[in-house]
Coordinates of C-alpha atoms (C1' of nucleotides) in Angstrom, one line a residue:
Chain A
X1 CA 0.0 0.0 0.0
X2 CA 1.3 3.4 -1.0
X3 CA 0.4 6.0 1.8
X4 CA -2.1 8.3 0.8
X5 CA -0.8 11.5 -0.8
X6 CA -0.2 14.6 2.1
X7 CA -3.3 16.5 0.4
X8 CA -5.6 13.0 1.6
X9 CA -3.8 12.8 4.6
X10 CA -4.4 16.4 5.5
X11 CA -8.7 16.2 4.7
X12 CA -8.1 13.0 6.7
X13 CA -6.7 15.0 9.6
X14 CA -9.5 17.8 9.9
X15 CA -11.9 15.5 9.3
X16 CA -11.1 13.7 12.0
X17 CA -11.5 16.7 14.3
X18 CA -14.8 17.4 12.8
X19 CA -16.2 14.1 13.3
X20 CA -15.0 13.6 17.0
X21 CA -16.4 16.7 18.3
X22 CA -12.7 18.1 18.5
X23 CA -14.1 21.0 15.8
X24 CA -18.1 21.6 16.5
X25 CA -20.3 22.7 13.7
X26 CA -19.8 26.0 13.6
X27 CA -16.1 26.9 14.7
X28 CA -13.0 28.1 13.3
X29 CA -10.6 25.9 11.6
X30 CA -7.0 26.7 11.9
X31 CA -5.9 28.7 8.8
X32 CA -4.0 27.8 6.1
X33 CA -0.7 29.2 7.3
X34 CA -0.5 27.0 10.7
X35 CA -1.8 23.9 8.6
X36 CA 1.2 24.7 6.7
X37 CA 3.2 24.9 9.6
X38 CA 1.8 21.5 10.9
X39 CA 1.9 19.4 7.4
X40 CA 5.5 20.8 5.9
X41 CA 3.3 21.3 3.3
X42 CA 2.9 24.0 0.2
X43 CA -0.2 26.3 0.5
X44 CA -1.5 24.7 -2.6
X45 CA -1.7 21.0 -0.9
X46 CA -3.4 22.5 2.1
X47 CA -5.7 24.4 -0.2
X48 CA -6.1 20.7 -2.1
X49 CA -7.0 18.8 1.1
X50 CA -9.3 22.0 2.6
X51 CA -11.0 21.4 -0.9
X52 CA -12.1 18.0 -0.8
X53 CA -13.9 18.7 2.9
X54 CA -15.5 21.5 1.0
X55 CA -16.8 19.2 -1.4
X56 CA -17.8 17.0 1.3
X57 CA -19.9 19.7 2.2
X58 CA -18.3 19.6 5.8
X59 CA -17.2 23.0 5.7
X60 CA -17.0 26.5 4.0
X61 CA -14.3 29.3 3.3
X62 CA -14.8 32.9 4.0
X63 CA -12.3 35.4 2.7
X64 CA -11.1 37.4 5.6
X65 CA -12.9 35.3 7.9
X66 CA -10.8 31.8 7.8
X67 CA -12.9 28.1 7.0
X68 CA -15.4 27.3 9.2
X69 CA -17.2 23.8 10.2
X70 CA -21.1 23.7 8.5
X71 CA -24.1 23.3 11.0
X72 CA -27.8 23.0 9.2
X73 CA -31.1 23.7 10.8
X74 CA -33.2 21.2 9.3
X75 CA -36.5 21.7 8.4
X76 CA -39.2 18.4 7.5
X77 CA -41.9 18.6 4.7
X78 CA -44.3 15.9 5.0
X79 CA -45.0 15.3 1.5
X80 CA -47.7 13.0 2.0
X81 CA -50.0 15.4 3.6
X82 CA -48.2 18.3 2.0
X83 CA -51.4 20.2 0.1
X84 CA -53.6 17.4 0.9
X85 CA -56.9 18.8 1.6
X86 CA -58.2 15.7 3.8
X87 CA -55.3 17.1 5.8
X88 CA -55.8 20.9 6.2
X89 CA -58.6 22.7 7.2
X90 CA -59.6 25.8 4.9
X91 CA -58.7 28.5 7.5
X92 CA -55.0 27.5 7.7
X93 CA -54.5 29.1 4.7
X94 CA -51.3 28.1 1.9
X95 CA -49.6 24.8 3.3
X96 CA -46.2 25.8 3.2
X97 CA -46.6 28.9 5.5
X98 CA -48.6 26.7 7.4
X99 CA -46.2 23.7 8.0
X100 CA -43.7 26.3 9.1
X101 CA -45.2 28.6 11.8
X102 CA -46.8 25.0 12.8
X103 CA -42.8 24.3 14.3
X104 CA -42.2 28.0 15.7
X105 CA -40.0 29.3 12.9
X106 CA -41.0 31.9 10.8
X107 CA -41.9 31.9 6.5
X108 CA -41.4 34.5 4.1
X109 CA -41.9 34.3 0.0
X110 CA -41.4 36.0 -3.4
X111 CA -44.0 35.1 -5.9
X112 CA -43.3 35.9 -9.7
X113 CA -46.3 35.2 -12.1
X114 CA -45.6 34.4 -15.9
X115 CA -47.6 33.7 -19.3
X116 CA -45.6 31.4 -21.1
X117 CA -45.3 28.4 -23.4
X118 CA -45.3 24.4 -22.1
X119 CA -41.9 23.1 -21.7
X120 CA -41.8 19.6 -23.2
X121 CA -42.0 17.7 -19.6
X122 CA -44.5 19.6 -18.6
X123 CA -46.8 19.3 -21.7
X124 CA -46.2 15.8 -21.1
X125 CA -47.4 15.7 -17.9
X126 CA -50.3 18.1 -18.3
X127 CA -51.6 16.2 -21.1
X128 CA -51.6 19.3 -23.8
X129 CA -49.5 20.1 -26.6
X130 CA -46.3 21.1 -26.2
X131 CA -45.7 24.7 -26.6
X132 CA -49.0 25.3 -25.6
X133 CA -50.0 28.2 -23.2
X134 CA -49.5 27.5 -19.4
X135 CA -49.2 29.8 -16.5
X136 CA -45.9 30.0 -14.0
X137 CA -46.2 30.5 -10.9
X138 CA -42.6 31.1 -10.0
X139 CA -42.1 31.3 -6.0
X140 CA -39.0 30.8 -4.0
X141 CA -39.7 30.2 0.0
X142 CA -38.1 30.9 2.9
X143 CA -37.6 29.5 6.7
X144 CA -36.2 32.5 9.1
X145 CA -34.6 34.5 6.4
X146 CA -33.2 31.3 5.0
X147 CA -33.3 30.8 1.1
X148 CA -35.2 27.2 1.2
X149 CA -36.7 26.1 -2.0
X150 CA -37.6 27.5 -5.5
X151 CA -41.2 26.0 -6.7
X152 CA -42.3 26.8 -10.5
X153 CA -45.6 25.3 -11.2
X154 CA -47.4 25.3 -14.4
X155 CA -51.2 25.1 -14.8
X156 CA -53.0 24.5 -18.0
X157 CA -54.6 27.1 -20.0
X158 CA -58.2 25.6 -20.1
X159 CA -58.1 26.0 -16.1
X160 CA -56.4 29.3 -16.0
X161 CA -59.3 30.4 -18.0
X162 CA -61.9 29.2 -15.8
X163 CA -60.1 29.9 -13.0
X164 CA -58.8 33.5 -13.5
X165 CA -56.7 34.1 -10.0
X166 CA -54.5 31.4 -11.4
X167 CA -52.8 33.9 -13.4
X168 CA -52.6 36.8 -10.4
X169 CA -49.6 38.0 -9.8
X170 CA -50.1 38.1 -6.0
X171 CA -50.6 35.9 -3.8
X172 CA -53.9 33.5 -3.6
X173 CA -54.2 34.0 0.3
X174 CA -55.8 30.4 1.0
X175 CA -53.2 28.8 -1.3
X176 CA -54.0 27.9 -4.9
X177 CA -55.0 23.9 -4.3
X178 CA -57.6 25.4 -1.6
X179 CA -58.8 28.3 -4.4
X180 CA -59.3 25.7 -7.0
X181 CA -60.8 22.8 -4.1
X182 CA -63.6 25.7 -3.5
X183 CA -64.5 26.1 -6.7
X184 CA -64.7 22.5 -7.5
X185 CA -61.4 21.6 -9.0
X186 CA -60.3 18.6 -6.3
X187 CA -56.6 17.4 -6.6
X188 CA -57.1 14.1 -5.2
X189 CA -53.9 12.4 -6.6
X190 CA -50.2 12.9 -7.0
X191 CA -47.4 11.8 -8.8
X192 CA -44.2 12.5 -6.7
X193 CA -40.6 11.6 -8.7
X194 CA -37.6 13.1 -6.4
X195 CA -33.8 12.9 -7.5
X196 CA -30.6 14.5 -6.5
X197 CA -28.0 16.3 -8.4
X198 CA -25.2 19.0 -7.8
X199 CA -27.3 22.7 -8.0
X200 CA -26.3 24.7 -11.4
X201 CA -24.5 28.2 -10.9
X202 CA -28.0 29.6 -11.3
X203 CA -29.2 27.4 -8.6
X204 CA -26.5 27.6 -5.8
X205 CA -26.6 31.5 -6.3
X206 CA -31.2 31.7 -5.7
X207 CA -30.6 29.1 -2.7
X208 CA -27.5 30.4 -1.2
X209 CA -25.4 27.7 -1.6
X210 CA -21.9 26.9 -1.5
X211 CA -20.0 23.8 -2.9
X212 CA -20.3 20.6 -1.9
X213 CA -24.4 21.1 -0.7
X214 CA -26.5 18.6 -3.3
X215 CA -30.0 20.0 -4.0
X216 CA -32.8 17.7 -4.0
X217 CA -35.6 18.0 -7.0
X218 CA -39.3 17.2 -6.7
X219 CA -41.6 17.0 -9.4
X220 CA -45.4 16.6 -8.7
X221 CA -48.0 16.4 -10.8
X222 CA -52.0 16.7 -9.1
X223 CA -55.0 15.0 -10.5
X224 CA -58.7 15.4 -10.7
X225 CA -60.6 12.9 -9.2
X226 CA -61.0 12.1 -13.4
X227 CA -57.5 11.8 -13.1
X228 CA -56.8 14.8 -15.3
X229 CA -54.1 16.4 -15.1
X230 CA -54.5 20.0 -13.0
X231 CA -50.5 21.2 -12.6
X232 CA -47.1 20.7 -12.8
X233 CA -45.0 21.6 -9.9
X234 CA -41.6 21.6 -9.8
X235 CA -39.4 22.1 -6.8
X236 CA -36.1 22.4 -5.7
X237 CA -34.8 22.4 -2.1
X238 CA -31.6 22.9 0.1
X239 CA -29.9 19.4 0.3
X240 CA -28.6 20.6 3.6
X241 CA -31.9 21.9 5.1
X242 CA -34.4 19.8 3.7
X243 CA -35.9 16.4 5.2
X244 CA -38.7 14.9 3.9
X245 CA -41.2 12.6 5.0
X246 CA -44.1 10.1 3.6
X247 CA -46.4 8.0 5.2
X248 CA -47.8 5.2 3.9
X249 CA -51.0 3.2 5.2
X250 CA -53.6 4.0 7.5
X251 CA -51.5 4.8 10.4
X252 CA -53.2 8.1 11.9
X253 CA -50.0 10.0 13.1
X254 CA -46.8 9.4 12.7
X255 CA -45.5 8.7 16.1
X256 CA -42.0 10.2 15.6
X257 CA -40.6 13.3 15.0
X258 CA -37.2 13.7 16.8
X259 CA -34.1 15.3 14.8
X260 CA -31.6 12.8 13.8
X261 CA -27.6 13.9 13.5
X262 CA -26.6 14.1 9.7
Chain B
X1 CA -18.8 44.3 -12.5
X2 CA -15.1 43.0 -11.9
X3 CA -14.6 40.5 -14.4
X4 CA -15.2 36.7 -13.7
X5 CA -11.3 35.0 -12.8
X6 CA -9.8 32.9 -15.3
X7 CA -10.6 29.6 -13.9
X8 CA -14.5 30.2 -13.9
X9 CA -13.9 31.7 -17.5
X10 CA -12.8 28.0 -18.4
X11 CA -15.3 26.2 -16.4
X12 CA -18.0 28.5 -17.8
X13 CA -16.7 27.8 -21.5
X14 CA -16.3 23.7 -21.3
X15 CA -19.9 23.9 -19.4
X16 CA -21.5 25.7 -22.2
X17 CA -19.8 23.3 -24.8
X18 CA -21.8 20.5 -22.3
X19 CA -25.2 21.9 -21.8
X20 CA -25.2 23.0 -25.8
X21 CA -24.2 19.3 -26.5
X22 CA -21.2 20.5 -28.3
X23 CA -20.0 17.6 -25.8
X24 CA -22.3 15.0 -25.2
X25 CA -22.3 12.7 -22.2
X26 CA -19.7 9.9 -22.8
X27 CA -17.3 12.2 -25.0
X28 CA -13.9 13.0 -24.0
X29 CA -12.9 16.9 -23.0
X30 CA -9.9 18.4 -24.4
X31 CA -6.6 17.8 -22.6
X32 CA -5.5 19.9 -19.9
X33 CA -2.4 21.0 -22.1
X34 CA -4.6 22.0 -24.6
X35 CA -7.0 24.0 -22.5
X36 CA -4.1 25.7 -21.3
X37 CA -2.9 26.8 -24.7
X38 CA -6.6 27.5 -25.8
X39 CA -7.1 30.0 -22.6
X40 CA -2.9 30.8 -22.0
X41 CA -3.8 29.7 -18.5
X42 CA -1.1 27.8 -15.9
X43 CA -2.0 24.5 -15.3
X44 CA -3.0 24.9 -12.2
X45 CA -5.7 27.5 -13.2
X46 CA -6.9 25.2 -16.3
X47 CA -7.0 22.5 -13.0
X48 CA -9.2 24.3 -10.8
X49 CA -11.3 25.2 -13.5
X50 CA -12.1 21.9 -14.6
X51 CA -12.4 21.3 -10.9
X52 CA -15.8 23.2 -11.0
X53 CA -17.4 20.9 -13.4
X54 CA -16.1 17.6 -11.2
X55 CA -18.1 18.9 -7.9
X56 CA -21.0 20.3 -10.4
X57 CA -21.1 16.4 -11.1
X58 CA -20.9 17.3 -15.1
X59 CA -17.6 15.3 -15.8
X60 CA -15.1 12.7 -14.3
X61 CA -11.1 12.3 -14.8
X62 CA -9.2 9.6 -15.2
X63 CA -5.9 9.0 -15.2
X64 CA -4.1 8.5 -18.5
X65 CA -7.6 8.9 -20.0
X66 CA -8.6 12.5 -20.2
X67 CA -11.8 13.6 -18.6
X68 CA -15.2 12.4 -19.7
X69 CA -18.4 14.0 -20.1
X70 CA -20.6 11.9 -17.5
X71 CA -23.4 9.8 -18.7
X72 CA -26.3 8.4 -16.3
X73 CA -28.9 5.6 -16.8
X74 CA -31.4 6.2 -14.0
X75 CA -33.2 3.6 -12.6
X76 CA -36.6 4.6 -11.2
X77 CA -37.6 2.9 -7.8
X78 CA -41.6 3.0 -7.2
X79 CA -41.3 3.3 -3.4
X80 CA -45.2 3.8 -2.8
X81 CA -45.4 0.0 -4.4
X82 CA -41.8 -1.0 -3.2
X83 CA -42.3 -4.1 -0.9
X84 CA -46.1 -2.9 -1.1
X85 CA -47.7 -6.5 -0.5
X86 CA -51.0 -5.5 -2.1
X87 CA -49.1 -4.2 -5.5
X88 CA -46.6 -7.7 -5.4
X89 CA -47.5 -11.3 -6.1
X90 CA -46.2 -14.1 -4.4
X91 CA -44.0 -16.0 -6.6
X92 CA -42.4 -12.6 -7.7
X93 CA -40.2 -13.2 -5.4
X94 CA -37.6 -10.2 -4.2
X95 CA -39.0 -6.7 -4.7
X96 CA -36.1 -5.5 -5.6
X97 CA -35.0 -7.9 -7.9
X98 CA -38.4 -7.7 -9.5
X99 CA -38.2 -3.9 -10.1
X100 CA -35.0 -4.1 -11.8
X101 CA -35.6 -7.1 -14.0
X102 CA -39.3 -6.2 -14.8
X103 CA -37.4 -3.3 -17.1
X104 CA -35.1 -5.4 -18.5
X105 CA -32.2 -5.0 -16.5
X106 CA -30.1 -7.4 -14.5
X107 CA -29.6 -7.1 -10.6
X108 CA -27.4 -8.9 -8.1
X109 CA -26.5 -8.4 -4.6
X110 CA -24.3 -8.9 -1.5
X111 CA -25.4 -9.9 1.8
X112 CA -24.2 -9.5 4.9
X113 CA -26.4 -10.7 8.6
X114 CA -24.9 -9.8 12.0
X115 CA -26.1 -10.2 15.1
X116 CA -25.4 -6.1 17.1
X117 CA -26.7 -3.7 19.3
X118 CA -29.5 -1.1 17.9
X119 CA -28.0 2.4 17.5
X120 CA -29.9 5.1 19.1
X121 CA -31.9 6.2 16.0
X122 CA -32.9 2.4 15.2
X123 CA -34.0 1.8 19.2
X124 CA -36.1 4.9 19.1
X125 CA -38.1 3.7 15.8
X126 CA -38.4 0.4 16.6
X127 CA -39.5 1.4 20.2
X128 CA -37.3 -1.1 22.4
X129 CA -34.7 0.1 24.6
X130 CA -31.2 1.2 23.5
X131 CA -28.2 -1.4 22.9
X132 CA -30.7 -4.1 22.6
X133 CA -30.4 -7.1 20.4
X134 CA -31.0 -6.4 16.9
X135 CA -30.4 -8.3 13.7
X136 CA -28.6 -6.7 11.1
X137 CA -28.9 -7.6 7.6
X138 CA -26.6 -5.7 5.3
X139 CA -27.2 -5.7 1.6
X140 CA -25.5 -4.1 -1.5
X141 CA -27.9 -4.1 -4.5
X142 CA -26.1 -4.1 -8.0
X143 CA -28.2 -2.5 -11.5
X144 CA -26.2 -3.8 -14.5
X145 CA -23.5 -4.9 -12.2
X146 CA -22.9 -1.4 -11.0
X147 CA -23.3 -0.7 -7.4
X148 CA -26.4 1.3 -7.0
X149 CA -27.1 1.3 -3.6
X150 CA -26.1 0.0 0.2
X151 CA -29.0 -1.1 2.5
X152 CA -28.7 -2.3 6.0
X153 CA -31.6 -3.5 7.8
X154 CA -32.8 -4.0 11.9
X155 CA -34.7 -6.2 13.2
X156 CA -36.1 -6.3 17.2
X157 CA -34.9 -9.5 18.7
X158 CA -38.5 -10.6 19.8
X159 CA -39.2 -10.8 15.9
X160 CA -36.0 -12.2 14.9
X161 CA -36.8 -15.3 17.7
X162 CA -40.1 -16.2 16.4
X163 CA -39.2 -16.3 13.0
X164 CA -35.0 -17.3 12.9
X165 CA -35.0 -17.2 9.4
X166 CA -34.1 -13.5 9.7
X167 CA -30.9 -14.2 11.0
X168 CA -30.0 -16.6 8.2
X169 CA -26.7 -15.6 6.5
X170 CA -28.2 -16.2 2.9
X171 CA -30.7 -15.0 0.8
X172 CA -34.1 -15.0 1.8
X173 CA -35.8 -16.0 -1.6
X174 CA -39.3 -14.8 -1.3
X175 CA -37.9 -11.8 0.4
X176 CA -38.3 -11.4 4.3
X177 CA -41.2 -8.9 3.7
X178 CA -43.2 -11.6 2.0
X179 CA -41.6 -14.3 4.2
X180 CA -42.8 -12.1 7.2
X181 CA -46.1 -12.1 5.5
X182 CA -46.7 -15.6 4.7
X183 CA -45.7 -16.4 8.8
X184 CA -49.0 -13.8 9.9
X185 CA -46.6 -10.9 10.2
X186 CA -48.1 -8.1 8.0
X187 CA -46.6 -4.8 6.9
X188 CA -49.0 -2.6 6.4
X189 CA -48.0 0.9 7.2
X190 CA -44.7 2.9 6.5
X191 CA -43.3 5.7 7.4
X192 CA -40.2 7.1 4.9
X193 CA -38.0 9.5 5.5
X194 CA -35.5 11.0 3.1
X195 CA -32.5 13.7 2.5
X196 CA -29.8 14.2 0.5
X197 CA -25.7 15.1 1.1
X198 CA -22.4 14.0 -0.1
X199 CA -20.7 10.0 0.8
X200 CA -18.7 10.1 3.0
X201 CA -15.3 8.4 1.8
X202 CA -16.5 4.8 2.8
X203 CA -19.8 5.4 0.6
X204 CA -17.8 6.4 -2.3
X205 CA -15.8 3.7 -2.1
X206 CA -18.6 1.3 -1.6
X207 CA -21.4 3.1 -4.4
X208 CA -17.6 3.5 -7.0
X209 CA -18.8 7.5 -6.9
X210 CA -16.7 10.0 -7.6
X211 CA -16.7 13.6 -6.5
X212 CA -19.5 16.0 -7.1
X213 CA -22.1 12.7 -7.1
X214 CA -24.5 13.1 -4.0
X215 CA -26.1 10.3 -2.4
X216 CA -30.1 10.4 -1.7
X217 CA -30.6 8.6 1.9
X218 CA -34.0 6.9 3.0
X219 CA -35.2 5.7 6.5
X220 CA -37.9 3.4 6.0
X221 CA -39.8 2.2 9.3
X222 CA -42.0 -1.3 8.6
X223 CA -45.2 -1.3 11.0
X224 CA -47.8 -4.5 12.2
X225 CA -51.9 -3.2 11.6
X226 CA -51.1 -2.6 15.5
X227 CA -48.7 -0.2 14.8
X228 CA -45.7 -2.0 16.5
X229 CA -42.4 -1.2 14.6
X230 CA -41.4 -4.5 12.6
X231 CA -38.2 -3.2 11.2
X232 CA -36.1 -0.2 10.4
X233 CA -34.3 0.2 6.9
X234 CA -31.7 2.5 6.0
X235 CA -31.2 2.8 2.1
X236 CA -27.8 4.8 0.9
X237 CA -28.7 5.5 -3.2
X238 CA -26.4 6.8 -6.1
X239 CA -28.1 10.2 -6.2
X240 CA -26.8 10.3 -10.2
X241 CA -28.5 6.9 -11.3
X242 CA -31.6 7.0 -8.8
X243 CA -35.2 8.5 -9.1
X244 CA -38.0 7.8 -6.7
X245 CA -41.8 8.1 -7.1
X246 CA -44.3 8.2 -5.2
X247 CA -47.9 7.4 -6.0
X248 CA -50.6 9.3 -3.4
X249 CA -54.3 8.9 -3.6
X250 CA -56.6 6.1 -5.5
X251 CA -55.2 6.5 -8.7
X252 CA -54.7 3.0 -10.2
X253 CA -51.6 3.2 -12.1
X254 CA -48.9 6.0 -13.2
X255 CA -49.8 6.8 -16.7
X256 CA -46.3 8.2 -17.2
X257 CA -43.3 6.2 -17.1
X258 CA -40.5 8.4 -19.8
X259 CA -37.2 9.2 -19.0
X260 CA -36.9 13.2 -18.4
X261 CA -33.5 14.9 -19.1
X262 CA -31.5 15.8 -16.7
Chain C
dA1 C1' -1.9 47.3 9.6
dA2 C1' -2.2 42.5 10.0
dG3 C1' -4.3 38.3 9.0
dT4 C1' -7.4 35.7 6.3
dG5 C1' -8.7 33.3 2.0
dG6 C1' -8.8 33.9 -3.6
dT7 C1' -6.3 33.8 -7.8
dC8 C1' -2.4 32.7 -10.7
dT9 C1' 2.2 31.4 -12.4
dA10 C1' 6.1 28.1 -13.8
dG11 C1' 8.1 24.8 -12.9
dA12 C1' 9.0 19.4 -11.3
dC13 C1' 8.3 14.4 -10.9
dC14 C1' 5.1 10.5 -10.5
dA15 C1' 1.4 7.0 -12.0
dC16 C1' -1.5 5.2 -15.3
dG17 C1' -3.3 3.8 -19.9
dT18 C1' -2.6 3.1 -24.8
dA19 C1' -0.1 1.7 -28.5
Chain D
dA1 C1' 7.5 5.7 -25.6
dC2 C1' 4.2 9.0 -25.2
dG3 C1' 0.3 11.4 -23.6
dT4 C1' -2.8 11.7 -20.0
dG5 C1' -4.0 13.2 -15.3
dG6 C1' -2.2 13.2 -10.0
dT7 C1' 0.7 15.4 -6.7
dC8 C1' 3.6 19.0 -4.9
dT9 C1' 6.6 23.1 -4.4
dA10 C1' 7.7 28.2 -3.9
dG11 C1' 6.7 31.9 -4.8
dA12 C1' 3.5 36.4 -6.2
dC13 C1' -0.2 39.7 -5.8
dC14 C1' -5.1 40.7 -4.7
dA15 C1' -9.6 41.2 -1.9
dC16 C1' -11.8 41.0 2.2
dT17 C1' -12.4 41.2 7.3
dT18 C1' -11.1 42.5 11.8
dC19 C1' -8.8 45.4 14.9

DNA sequence: AAGTGGTCTAGACCACGTA
DNA sequence: ACGTGGTCTAGACCACTTC
């Protein structure tokens, strides 16, 4: 066995620390210049073996400031009752904001509303030709200040028209699955597809993200009891902050809730 | 607007020749001596350019190769039907096994039983005191005889004693949900958790991922119709090769089953 | 002003894969 | 043998943060 190169040997090291408790989410590292000091080593290797715990997404560089050790507040989205009107009672208005104050932390949101053309997924999806004429509701959330998720959702032109506050570019105070429940449009089923990928430029810079933080992607589409298609959402989270949950069955509640170290 | 450094100016350029499919997934990037005559960069800067695109997941080195574009094939897991005894059959045997070969692909796995304590987390869910007996089965799942994910399993003692074959060290054929089932011990509710980060080392190693790949992670707690805690399942998945769906409501099948770009 | 990380250069030698 | 990436050094100057 060849020993592992000083760069490897030097992530090793620090991660050590990290993982023993010896460094605690949220302090200091030691800077470059004393890891040079205690490696013999060229900036450049200690910059190498500081980059592959960046990666990791253990911890992040500051300029000015030195590298500190990551800590996450987590937040949990049940996505099985997420929206789900057997779950939510018409006064507690839009879900997210609802699932948020319900754990003592505060929501916020930016809501963007567009005219535009079907991308090809979604035309799949929604059942209509593509390029045909959809409505985006482009919204990106967040938990205590916190950048969280982007959500764009399209809805077809045939409900937009029959259901004019779709296209409103403010915000549908009860939530737009409750607006459209009222009025007679029930979403009674979804189709959920998650995935996980490294965020785009575009992506890491709307969410606040540094290297090494994967995002996850969430895709649902909701149906009419007819099961027609009624939207498109798509949805893109902090890797770092997000949990998610699902239950399956009849069970009423789900018993457990505690936090669980990453 | 100070002017983006050289090193992004490369990553920028070779990720444009990507997402424009100048480079398609599988194709082999220009050489790091001729990127640095193409830009009149050092090496190093041509380095940590290309170093973007490995954590951004778009493309993987190899030494004495070049550096590839990276190409997936995504295997979908259904995990609202996934060991779902209403959606499987009897003689179909293994679910997993099932979902892979049902779309043509080959599966095979490594198994693993021990006999440990329950951590903390796997105590708490399966609601019996910490450091008590447990039964461990360890299993990693291969799609196309690349690894594609790392599952480890718990079972409570007072389970594992009235029904030993969970502690056998070999396969069991019918799968231990439906061999469960066909002893009177029913899964019928589940509760899933899941979230996303980077391997550590050891999951690298063990999923063959390289940098900039992030791993999706899912918790998956087996209850009786009682609600007793049968089992506790922690599933480690390729985050490049895996999507998950989940199916809510009465809907009887998923009309859409196309691969989406990524 | 002093200390931190961010960018960049110009070399060197090694390890691996292909031919 | 040759071309590829992998590791490493020893500098330099800049930008930002803290004091």
């Amino acid at each position: 066995m060849s020993p592992a190169p000083l760069y490897r040997q030097i992530a090793d090291a620090v991660r050590m620390d990290i993982s023993t408790g010896r460094l605690p989410p949220g302090s200091k590292l030691p800077s470059e210049r004393e890891l040079i000091d205690r490696f013999g080593a060229a900036r450049g290797t200690v910059r190498a073996g500081l980059n592959v715990l960046i990666t990791e997404g253990l911890i992040t560089p500051a300029q000015g400031r030195g590298y500190q050790v990551q800590q996450h507040e987590v937040f949990t989205l049940d996505a099985s009752r997420h929206e789900n009107l057997l779950f939510s009672r018409p006064e507690d208005g839009d879900s997210f904001n609802n699932d948020v104050t319900q754990v003592g932390r505060t929501s916020s949101q930016e809501l963007r509303v567009e005219v535009t053309e079907a991308s090809a997924e979604a035309a799949t999806r929604l059942e209509i030709p593509i390029g045909d004429r959809v409505v985006l509701r482009y919204c990106r959330y967040f938990v205590d200040e916190t950048p969280w998720s982007i959500q764009a959702t399209q809805y077809p032109w045939w409900l937009v028209n029959a259901h004019p506050r779709l296209a409103d570019p403010v915000d549908v105070r009860e939530g737009t699955t409750r607006y459209l429940a009222d009025r007679g449009v029930k979403q009674v089923d979804f189709h959920d597809e998650w995935s996980t990928r490294m965020p785009t430029p575009d992506e890491a810079r709307e969410l606040q993200i540094g290297p090494g933080v994967p995002i996850l992607v969430w895709v649902r589409t909701g149906y009419s009891p007819a099961s027609q298609p009624l939207r498109r959402t798509v949805t893109v989270l902090r890797g770092d902050l997000s949990r998610v949950t699902y239950d399956i069955g009849d069970r009423k509640s789900s018993p457990h809730r505690e936090a669980e170290g990453q």
